[in-house]
Coordinates of C-alpha atoms in Angstrom, one line a residue:
Chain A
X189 CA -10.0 -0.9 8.6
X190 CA -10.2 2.0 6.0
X191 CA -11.7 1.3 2.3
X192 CA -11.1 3.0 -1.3
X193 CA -11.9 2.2 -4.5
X194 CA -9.8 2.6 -7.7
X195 CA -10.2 5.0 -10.4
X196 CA -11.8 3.1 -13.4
X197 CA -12.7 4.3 -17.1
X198 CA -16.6 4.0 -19.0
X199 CA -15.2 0.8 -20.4
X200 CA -14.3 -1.1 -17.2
X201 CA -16.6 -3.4 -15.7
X202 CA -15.0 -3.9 -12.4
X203 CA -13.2 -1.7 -9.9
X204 CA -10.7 -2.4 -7.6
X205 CA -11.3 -2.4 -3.9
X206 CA -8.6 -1.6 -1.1
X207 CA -9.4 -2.7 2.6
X208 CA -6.1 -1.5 4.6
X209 CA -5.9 -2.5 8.0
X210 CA -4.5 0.4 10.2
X211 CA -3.2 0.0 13.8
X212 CA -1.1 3.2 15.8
X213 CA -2.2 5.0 12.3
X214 CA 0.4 2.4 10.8
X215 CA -0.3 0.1 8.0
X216 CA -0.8 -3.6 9.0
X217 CA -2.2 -5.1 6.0
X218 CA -3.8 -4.5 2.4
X219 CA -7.0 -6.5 1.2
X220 CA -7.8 -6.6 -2.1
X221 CA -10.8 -7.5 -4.0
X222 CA -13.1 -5.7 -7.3
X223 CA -16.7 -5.0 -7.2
X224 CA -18.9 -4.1 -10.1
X225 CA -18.7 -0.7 -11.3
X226 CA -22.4 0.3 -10.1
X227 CA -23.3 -3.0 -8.9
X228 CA -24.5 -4.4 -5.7
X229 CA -21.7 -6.3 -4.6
X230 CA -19.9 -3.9 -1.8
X231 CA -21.6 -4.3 1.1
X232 CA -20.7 -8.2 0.9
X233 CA -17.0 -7.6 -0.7
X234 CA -16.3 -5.5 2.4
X235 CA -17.8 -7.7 4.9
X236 CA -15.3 -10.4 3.4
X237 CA -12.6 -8.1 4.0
X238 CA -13.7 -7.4 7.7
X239 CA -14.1 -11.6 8.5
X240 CA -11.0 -12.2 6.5
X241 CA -9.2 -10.2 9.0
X242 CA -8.7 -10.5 13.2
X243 CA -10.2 -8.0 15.6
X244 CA -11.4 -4.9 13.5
X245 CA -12.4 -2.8 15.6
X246 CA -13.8 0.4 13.2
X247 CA -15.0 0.7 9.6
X248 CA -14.0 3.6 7.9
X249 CA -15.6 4.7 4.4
X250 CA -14.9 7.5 2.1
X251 CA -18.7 7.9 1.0
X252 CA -21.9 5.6 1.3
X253 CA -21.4 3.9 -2.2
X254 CA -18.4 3.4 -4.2
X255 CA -17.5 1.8 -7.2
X256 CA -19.7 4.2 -9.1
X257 CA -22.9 3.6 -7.4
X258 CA -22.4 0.6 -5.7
X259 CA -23.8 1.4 -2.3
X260 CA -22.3 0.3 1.0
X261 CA -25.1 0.0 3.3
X262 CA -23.4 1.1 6.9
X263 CA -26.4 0.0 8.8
X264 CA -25.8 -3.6 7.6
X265 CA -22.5 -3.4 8.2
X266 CA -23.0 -2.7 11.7
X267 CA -26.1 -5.1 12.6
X268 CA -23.8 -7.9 11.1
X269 CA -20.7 -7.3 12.2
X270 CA -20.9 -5.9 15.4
X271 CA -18.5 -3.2 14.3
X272 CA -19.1 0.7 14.4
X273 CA -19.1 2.6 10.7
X274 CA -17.7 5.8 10.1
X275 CA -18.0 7.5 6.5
X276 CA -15.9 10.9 6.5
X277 CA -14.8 13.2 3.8
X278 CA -14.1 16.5 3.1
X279 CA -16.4 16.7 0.3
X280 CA -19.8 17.2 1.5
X281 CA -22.2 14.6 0.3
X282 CA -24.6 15.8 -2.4
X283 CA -27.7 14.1 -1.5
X284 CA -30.3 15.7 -4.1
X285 CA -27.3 15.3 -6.7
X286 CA -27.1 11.3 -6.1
X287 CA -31.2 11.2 -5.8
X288 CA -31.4 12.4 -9.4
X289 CA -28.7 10.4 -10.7
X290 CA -30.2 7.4 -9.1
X291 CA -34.0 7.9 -10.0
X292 CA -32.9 8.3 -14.2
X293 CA -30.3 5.3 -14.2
X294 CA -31.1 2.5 -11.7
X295 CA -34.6 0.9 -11.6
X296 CA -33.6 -0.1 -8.4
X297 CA -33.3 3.5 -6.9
X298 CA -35.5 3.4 -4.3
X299 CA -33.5 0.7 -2.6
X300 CA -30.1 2.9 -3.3
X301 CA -31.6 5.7 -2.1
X302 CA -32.6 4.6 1.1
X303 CA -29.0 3.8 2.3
X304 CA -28.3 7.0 1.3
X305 CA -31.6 8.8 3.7
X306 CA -31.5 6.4 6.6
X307 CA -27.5 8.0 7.3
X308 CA -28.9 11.7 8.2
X309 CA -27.3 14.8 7.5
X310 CA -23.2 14.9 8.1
X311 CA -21.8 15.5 11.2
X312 CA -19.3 18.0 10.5
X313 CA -15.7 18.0 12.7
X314 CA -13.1 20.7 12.1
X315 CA -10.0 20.1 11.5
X316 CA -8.1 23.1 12.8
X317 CA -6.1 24.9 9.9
X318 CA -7.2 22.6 7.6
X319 CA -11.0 22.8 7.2
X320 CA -13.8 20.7 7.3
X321 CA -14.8 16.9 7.3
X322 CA -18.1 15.9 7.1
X323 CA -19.1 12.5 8.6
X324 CA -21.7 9.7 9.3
X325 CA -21.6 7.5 11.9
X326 CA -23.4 4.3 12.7
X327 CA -22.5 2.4 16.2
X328 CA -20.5 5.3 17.3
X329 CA -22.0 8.8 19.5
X330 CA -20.9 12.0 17.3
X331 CA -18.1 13.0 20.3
X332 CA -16.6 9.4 20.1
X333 CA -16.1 9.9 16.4
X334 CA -15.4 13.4 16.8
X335 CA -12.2 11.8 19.7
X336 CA -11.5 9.3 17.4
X337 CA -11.3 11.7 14.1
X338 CA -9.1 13.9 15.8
X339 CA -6.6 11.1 16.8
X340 CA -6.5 9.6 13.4
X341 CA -6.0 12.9 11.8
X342 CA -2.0 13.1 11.1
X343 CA -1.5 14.6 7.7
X344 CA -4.6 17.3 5.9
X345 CA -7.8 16.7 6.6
X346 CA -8.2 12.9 6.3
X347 CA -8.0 10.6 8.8
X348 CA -4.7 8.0 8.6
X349 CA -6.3 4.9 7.4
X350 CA -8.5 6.6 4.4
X351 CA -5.6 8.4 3.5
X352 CA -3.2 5.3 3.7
X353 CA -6.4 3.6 1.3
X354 CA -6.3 6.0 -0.9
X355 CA -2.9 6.3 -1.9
X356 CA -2.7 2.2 -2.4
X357 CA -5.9 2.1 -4.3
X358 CA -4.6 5.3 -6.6
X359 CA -1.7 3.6 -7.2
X360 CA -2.5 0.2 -8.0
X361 CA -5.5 1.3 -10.6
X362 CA -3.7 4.2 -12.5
X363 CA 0.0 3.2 -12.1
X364 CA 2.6 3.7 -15.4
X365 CA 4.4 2.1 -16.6
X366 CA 2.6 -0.9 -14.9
X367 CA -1.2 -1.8 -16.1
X368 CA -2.3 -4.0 -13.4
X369 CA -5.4 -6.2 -14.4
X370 CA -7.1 -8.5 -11.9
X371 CA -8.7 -11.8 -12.4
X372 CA -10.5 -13.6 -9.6
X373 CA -9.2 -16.9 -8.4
X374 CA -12.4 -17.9 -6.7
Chain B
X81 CA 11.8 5.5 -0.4
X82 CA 11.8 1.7 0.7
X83 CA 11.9 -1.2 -2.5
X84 CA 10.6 -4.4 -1.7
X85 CA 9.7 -7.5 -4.3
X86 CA 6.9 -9.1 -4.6
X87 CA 7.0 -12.8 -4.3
X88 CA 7.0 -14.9 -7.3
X89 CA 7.4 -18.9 -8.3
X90 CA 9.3 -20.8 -10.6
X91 CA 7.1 -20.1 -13.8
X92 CA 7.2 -16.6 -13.4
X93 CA 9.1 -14.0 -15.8
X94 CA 8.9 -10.7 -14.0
X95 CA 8.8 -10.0 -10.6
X96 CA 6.7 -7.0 -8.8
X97 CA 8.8 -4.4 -7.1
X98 CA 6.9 -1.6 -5.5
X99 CA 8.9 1.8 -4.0
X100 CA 6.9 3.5 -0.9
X101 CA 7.7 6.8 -0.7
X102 CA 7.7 7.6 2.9
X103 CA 7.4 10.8 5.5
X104 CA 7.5 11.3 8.7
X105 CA 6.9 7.4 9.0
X106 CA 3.9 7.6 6.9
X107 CA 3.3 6.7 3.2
X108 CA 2.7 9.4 1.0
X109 CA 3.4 7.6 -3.0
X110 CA 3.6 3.8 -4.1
X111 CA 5.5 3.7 -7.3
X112 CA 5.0 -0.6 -9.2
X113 CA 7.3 -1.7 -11.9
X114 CA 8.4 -5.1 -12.6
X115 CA 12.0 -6.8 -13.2
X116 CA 13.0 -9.9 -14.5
X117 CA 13.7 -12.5 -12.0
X118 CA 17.6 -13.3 -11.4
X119 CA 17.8 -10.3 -14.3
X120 CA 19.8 -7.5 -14.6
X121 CA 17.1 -4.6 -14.5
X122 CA 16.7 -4.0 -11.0
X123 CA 19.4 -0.8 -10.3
X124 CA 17.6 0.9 -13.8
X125 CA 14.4 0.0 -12.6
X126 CA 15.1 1.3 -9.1
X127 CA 16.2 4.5 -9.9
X128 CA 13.5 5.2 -12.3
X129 CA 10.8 5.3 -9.0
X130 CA 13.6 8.2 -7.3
X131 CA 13.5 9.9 -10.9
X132 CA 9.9 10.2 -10.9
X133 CA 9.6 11.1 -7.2
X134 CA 10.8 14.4 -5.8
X135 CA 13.4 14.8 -3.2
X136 CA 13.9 11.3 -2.2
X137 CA 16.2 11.8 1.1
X138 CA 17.4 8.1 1.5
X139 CA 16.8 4.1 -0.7
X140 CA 16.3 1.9 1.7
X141 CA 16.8 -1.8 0.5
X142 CA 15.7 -5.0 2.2
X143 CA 18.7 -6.8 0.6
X144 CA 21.7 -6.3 -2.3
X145 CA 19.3 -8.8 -4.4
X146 CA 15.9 -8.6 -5.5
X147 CA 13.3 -11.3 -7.7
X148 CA 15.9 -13.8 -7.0
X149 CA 19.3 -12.6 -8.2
X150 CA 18.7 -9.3 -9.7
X151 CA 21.4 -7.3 -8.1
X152 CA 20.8 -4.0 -7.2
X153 CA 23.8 -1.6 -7.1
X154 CA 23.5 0.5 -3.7
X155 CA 27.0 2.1 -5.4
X156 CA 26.0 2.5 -8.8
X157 CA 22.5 4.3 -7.3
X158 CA 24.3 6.6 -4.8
X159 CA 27.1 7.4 -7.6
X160 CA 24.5 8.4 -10.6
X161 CA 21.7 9.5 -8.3
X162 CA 23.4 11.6 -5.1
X163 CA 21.4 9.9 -2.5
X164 CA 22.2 7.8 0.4
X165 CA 21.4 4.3 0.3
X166 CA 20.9 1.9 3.8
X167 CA 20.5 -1.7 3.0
X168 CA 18.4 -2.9 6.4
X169 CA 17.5 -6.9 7.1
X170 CA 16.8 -8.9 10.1
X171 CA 18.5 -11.8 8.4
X172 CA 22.5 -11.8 8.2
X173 CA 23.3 -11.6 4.5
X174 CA 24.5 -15.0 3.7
X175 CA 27.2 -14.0 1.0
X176 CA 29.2 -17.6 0.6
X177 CA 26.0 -19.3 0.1
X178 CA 25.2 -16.0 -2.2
X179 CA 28.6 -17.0 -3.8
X180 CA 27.8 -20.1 -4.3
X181 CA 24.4 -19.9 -5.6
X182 CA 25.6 -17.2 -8.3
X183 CA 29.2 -19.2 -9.2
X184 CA 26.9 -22.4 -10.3
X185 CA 23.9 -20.3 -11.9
X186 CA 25.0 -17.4 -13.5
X187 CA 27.9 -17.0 -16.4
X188 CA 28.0 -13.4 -15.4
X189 CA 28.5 -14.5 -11.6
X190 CA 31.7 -12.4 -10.9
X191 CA 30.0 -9.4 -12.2
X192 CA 26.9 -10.0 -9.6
X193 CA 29.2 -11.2 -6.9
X194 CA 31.6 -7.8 -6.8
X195 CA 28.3 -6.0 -5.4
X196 CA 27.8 -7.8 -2.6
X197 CA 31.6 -8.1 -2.1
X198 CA 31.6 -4.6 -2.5
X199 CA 29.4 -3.6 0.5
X200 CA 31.9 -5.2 2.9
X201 CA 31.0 -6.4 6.3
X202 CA 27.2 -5.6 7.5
X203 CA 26.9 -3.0 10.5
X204 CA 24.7 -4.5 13.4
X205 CA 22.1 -2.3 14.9
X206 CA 20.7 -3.6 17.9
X207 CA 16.5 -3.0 18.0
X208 CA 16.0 -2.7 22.0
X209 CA 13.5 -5.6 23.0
X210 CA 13.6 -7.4 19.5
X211 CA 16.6 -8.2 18.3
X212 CA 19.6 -7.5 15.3
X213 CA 19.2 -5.6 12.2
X214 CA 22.4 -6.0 10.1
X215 CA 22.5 -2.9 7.5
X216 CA 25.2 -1.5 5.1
X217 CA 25.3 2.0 4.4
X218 CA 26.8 3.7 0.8
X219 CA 27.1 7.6 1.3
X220 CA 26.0 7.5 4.9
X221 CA 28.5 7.1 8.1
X222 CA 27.4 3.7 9.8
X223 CA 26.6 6.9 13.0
X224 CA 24.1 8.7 10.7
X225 CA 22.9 5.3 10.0
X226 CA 22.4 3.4 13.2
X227 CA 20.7 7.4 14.1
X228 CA 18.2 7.2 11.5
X229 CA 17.2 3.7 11.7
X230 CA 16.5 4.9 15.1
X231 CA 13.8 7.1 14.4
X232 CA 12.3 5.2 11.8
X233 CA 11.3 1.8 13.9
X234 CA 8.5 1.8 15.0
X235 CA 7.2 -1.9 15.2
X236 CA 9.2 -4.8 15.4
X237 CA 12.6 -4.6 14.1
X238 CA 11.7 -3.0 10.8
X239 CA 12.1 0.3 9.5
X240 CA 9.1 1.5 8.7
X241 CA 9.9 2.1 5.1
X242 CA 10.5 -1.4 4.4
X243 CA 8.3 -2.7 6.8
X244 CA 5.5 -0.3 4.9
X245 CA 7.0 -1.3 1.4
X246 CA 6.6 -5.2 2.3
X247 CA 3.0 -5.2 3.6
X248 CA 2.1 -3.5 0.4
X249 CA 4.3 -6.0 -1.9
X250 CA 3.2 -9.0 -0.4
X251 CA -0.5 -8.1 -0.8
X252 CA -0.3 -7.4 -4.2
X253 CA 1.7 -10.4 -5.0
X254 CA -0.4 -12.9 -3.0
X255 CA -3.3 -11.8 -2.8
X256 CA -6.5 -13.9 -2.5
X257 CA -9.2 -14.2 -3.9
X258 CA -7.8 -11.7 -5.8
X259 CA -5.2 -12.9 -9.1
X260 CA -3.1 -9.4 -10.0
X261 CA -1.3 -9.5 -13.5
X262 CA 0.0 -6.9 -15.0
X263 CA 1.4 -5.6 -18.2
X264 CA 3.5 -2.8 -19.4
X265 CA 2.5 0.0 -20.8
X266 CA 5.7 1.8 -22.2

């Protein structure tokens, strides 16, 4: 299972979350749920996603928070769910970048932050003609992730089911002529 | 580019329809509008997602209707837009009951009923292992047909297109605990 979030604007208090369920790098099914833009509601929303759905066998992540600054803790993924984590992008994470922007807006920082230290430095795998993509894995040896990468990899430099996530959550939070808003039926 | 509706109940106006662009068996756009139900917007609507995608090779339809009765014209979209368009469906089109249906409903029913009339008998593809797929075909020999649904099943008896194009239009249509509404922004 691959998550994205949504774009969203200043003025939004919510963004979309898109859990796609991959299998043979085909789409099997689309979860969909908001968290708060900088909140601390991820970790759980994505957990939901993961029980709501039968025999996941991987969790795949675009970055360590999302939503803003909403942080998806990996580790807790993992010791709860008994499922490995990966978090791969091409971008490389900007650790100092995120420690300052944590430390002046959250009083809770220290707790953000330590998501963001306890995953290490990137793996990094190559992805030939296309560049780099820079990883963290939790539950999973660097060459497993490294075999699995490689055979998710159809298309660029991202891996299938990210890819798949993105495009989905793109398109359902910045489509025209449709404005999709959500409400929660909880 | 696979169209698929979402599903809708009796209260509803407007209908989701979502148009997956697809390559090489993978999603690469999702395009979302919305069309009345048993309205008269769909073909517009339908070739508005190929207008604002480039080089769309091939429509692929799950049915002549969609949000109920909204016909869409596989000739009138291969006439103004110069692509092929393959109607694909597990189910055998039912067109007295279709007859039927649009004779006691609709004042405008021999307008709607000449498309479906129009389309003639349904080709039968035969998905080794699974089954019938019954398709029609405008601007495509039922050969070049039959080839490419060929290559583009993957799982089940589905084109991936519309297989694709159905995950992603349920889920936004259905989804729980998630309630999707959207407006229009023209």
């Amino acid at each position: 299972m691959a998550i994205e979030d949504g774009s969203f604007s200043k003025a939004d208090r919510y963004c979309l979350v898109v859990g796609v369920v991959v299998t043979c790098n085909s789409i099997e099914r689309v979860l969909l749920d908001r968290i708060h833009i900088d909140g601390t509601d991820g970790t759980k929303t994505v957990m939901s996603f993961v029980n709501r759905s039968k025999g996941v066998g991987l969790i795949m992540l675009p970055s360590v928070s999302l939503a803003g600054f909403n942080v998806i803790d990996p580790h807790e993924l993992h010791r709860k769910l008994k499922v490995p984590v990966v978090v791969a992008n091409p971008e490389r994470p900007r650790l100092e970048a995120i420690h300052e922007a944590l430390k002046r807006h959250f009083p809770d920082w220290k707790r953000r932050i330590r998501v963001f230290k306890l995953m290490g430095s990137p793996g990094i795998f190559r992805v030939p003609r296309e560049g780099v993509l820079y990883f963290y894995a939790v539950g999973l040896s660097a060459t497993r992730t490294r075999t699995m990468l490689r055979s998710l990899i159809r298309f660029g430099k991202k891996p299938e089911p990210l890819r798949i996530a993105r495009i989905i959550a793109r398109a359902l939070s910045s489509t025209s002529p449709l404005k999709i808003t959500w409400g929660v039926r909880r």
